[in-house]
Amino acid sequence: MKKQICCRFTIKSLLIINLIIASGFLQAQITTIPIRSKVCVILLQTDNNERLRTIYFGEPLNDESEYATVADSYFINDKNAGIYNAAYTPAGTWNLVEPAIQVVHYDQNTSLELTYDRHTVEEIDSNTTLTTILLKDPRYPFQVSLFYKVWKNENVIEQWTEIKHNEKKAVRLLKFASANLYFNNKEYYLTSFHNKWGKEMQPTEEKLLRGNKTIDSKLGARAMLLESNNFILSFDKNASENEGTVMLGQLEWTGNFKLEFDIDSYENLRLIAGINPYASEYLLQKNEVFKTPSLIYAVSNIGTGEASRSLHSWAKKYRLLDGQGERLTLLNNWEATHFDFDENKLVELIKDAKEFGVDMFLLDDGWFGNKYPRNDDNAGLGDWQENMKKLPNGIGYLVKEAEKEGVKFGIWIEPEMVNPKSELYENHLDWVIRQPERPEVYFRDQLVLDLTNPEVQDFIFGIVDNLLTQNPELSFIKWDCNSVIYNAYSPYLNEKKLPQSHLYIEFVRGLYQVLERVRAKYPKVPMMLCSGGGGRTDYEILKYFTEFWPSDNTEPVERIFMQWDYSYFFPSIATDNHVTSWGKQPVKFKIDVASMGKLGFDIVADDLTDADMQFCKRAVSNYNSFKNTVWHGDLYRLVSPYENEIAALMYVASDKSKAIVFNYLVNNRQNVKVTERPVKLNGLDANKQYTVKEINLYPGTTTPIDSSKVYSGDFLMKVGINPDIDMKRTSVVLEVYEVKN
Ligand code: DGJ
């Protein structure tokens, strides 16, 4: 049931009337707005000038009436330095630090003041509230609404902003952040994640010192190729798994983003997050609403483990497409064949998929293009007709062949892109982002289509629509995006006499519009988000996708680290892991690593020994027996590969009746000694009794783990179990089962 409270000097318990005589004027009433999850509260309060400030970000108080007096405990009175803790800092008036918003009014005036007008608190359901705060400029008909959506049980907050005006002519928006947070802790530690192809999610933790630290992207498309939009903030000490106050945050935007961490002269932290204003001045028409993307964050006072579980649970329930559903295990042909395949080879691979026991065969890049066949990455992109030489009987034939084998069929597309060597480029140069007067610059021999153009959006929607109408049994789409945007220039915006500075924003909006249409017509078809590996990782686009491809790097030890880091933000049901020929480790190790997510293969079955194949089949069947715990259970990161010779992670079913524990050797130095200490489990019920059984044993090997022994949950969490990892047992998977009397 929805309940809405409109507030303007009305909430008695939250409002104190402050009569302060300053400069001979009776000052305004003070309004206090707590935005509260179970473990944290953002406390906003108006000052004597009706400016809204953040006065506290911390644990909620038991007695709500005490919120009104919190500000008295902090002294933020530096007359010279300006106001640092504005809830949304405007530029051009009293503020002299990094603004959240900067505008040029219709009359070229560059000043903006924002004062509190009113707010509402809407109870969307028993778990979710939406607080909306209206700020207005007293001189210009210009307004900003701040939105705070709180999922109480998950301790997740999503924040965004809407900007609107009623001025005589358009207003230029120079900066338009999604969120402007303020923290008054003693110290701040930021973990940011740095990317490049094959090296996604490489973490760096640093203590933030005075000044502004920026993480951003200006790449346009494949926007997270170099920097991740995900971050961990830890308060007062380094981030740790099971203690301390931490925030896991992400800007939900599939384009240029900017995260600014600014320590002010009180040693307080200002966090400003939003679309990167770089080359993106936005001309806002009268009464048009500019909605920013959201900043999403989970807060925990007991470390990153709890914050991740909160974010995962939120994502599965409320954001990720079909987050509580099933996923298809698969055999992909990319690593196995690259562009070198034909119909017969694919039919053989489809048979391999059946042999492995996976649900689906996924046909990757290289199936299309005739005038310019896609036999390499320098031709054919954009020409989405089956290559008649490779596939004389079309996709439909392959879908039928798969059906005969009892496996599903999926297909790769990269619909936002074009090779200059393509019919699309020849026929529709006006659809391509490029500077008409300059030499073209290529990324992987390709260019990006101009998604600001509705015709291009129709074309992209058409690619998916044609595939699915012609092949209704098609069961899966892998949507790739390999190029960044060079020479940012839109022929469409030029034709429509719209500013070129809208390109980066309208490109992303165009992409979302296409995806909206795809999902309106095909709500269920599972889709994998891929961007040359993990170049797109945000929860806005994941509304439309069931899963994502973290990296082309499938070397399993590298993957342990990468999956560890992705797991801070994304649940394993969304994370696709494939067993490939990368790495020299045994196939058992590779499968054990890939099983911590959605399992897939990208190898040639014929290259495997009989024992390996036998093992793979057994491992797929084991995976099917525990996948629900991995997909729907709670993740506990037990032993960090960054600090130990091994890594250990476990997933626990919500009723704590079973769990699955993955242990891996991550150090290949000779005689490494890792068996001395047991691994302490987590998330079990201390009062339940459990057995522990090793599974995924390679044929001919035995286990030292006695599966008949019964342990209490208490024992397993305080003492632990020793997986007995060594150079011969480099990965160990343990199934934990409750013993019911
Ligand atoms: C990049 C992706 O990350 C790979 O998995 C593969 O699909 C290639 N593109 C195909 O070109």
PDB file of C-alpha atoms and ligand atoms in Angstrom, residues 197 332 334-335 339 364-365 374 377 412 414 444 478 480 482 530-533 549 551-552, ligand 1:
ATOM      1  CA  TRP A 197      41.336  -5.524 -21.684  1.00  0.00           C
ATOM      2  CA  ASN A 332      30.544 -21.225 -26.647  1.00  0.00           C
ATOM      3  CA  TRP A 334      34.651 -18.242 -29.597  1.00  0.00           C
ATOM      4  CA  GLU A 335      37.843 -19.537 -28.024  1.00  0.00           C
ATOM      5  CA  PHE A 339      36.135 -16.806 -36.988  1.00  0.00           C
ATOM      6  CA  ASP A 364      29.828 -16.275 -31.281  1.00  0.00           C
ATOM      7  CA  ASP A 365      31.224 -13.692 -33.696  1.00  0.00           C
ATOM      8  CA  ARG A 374      33.229 -11.571 -41.195  1.00  0.00           C
ATOM      9  CA  ASP A 377      37.523  -8.498 -37.005  1.00  0.00           C
ATOM     10  CA  TRP A 412      26.285 -13.302 -30.554  1.00  0.00           C
ATOM     11  CA  GLU A 414      27.428  -6.480 -31.625  1.00  0.00           C
ATOM     12  CA  ARG A 444      39.396  -2.962 -33.291  1.00  0.00           C
ATOM     13  CA  LYS A 478      25.229 -12.308 -26.238  1.00  0.00           C
ATOM     14  CA  ASP A 480      28.840  -7.295 -27.318  1.00  0.00           C
ATOM     15  CA  ASN A 482      33.976  -3.597 -28.349  1.00  0.00           C
ATOM     16  CA  CYS A 530      29.510  -8.219 -22.929  1.00  0.00           C
ATOM     17  CA  SER A 531      31.832  -5.368 -23.784  1.00  0.00           C
ATOM     18  CA  GLY A 532      35.105  -6.748 -25.058  1.00  0.00           C
ATOM     19  CA  GLY A 533      35.122  -8.450 -21.666  1.00  0.00           C
ATOM     20  CA  TRP A 549      30.797 -11.311 -19.180  1.00  0.00           C
ATOM     21  CA  SER A 551      36.544 -10.506 -18.864  1.00  0.00           C
ATOM     22  CA  ASP A 552      38.034 -12.284 -21.854  1.00  0.00           C
TER      23      ASP A 552
HETATM   24  C1  DGJ B   1      34.804  -9.739 -27.343  1.00  0.00           C
HETATM   25  C2  DGJ B   1      34.158 -10.660 -26.354  1.00  0.00           C
HETATM   26  O1  DGJ B   1      34.561 -10.341 -25.057  1.00  0.00           O
HETATM   27  C3  DGJ B   1      34.532 -12.100 -26.700  1.00  0.00           C
HETATM   28  O2  DGJ B   1      33.963 -12.974 -25.757  1.00  0.00           O
HETATM   29  C4  DGJ B   1      34.066 -12.428 -28.089  1.00  0.00           C
HETATM   30  O3  DGJ B   1      32.663 -12.434 -28.137  1.00  0.00           O
HETATM   31  C5  DGJ B   1      34.636 -11.429 -29.076  1.00  0.00           C
HETATM   32  N1  DGJ B   1      34.373 -10.068 -28.660  1.00  0.00           N
HETATM   33  C6  DGJ B   1      34.067 -11.643 -30.442  1.00  0.00           C
HETATM   34  O4  DGJ B   1      34.495 -10.712 -31.324  1.00  0.00           O
END
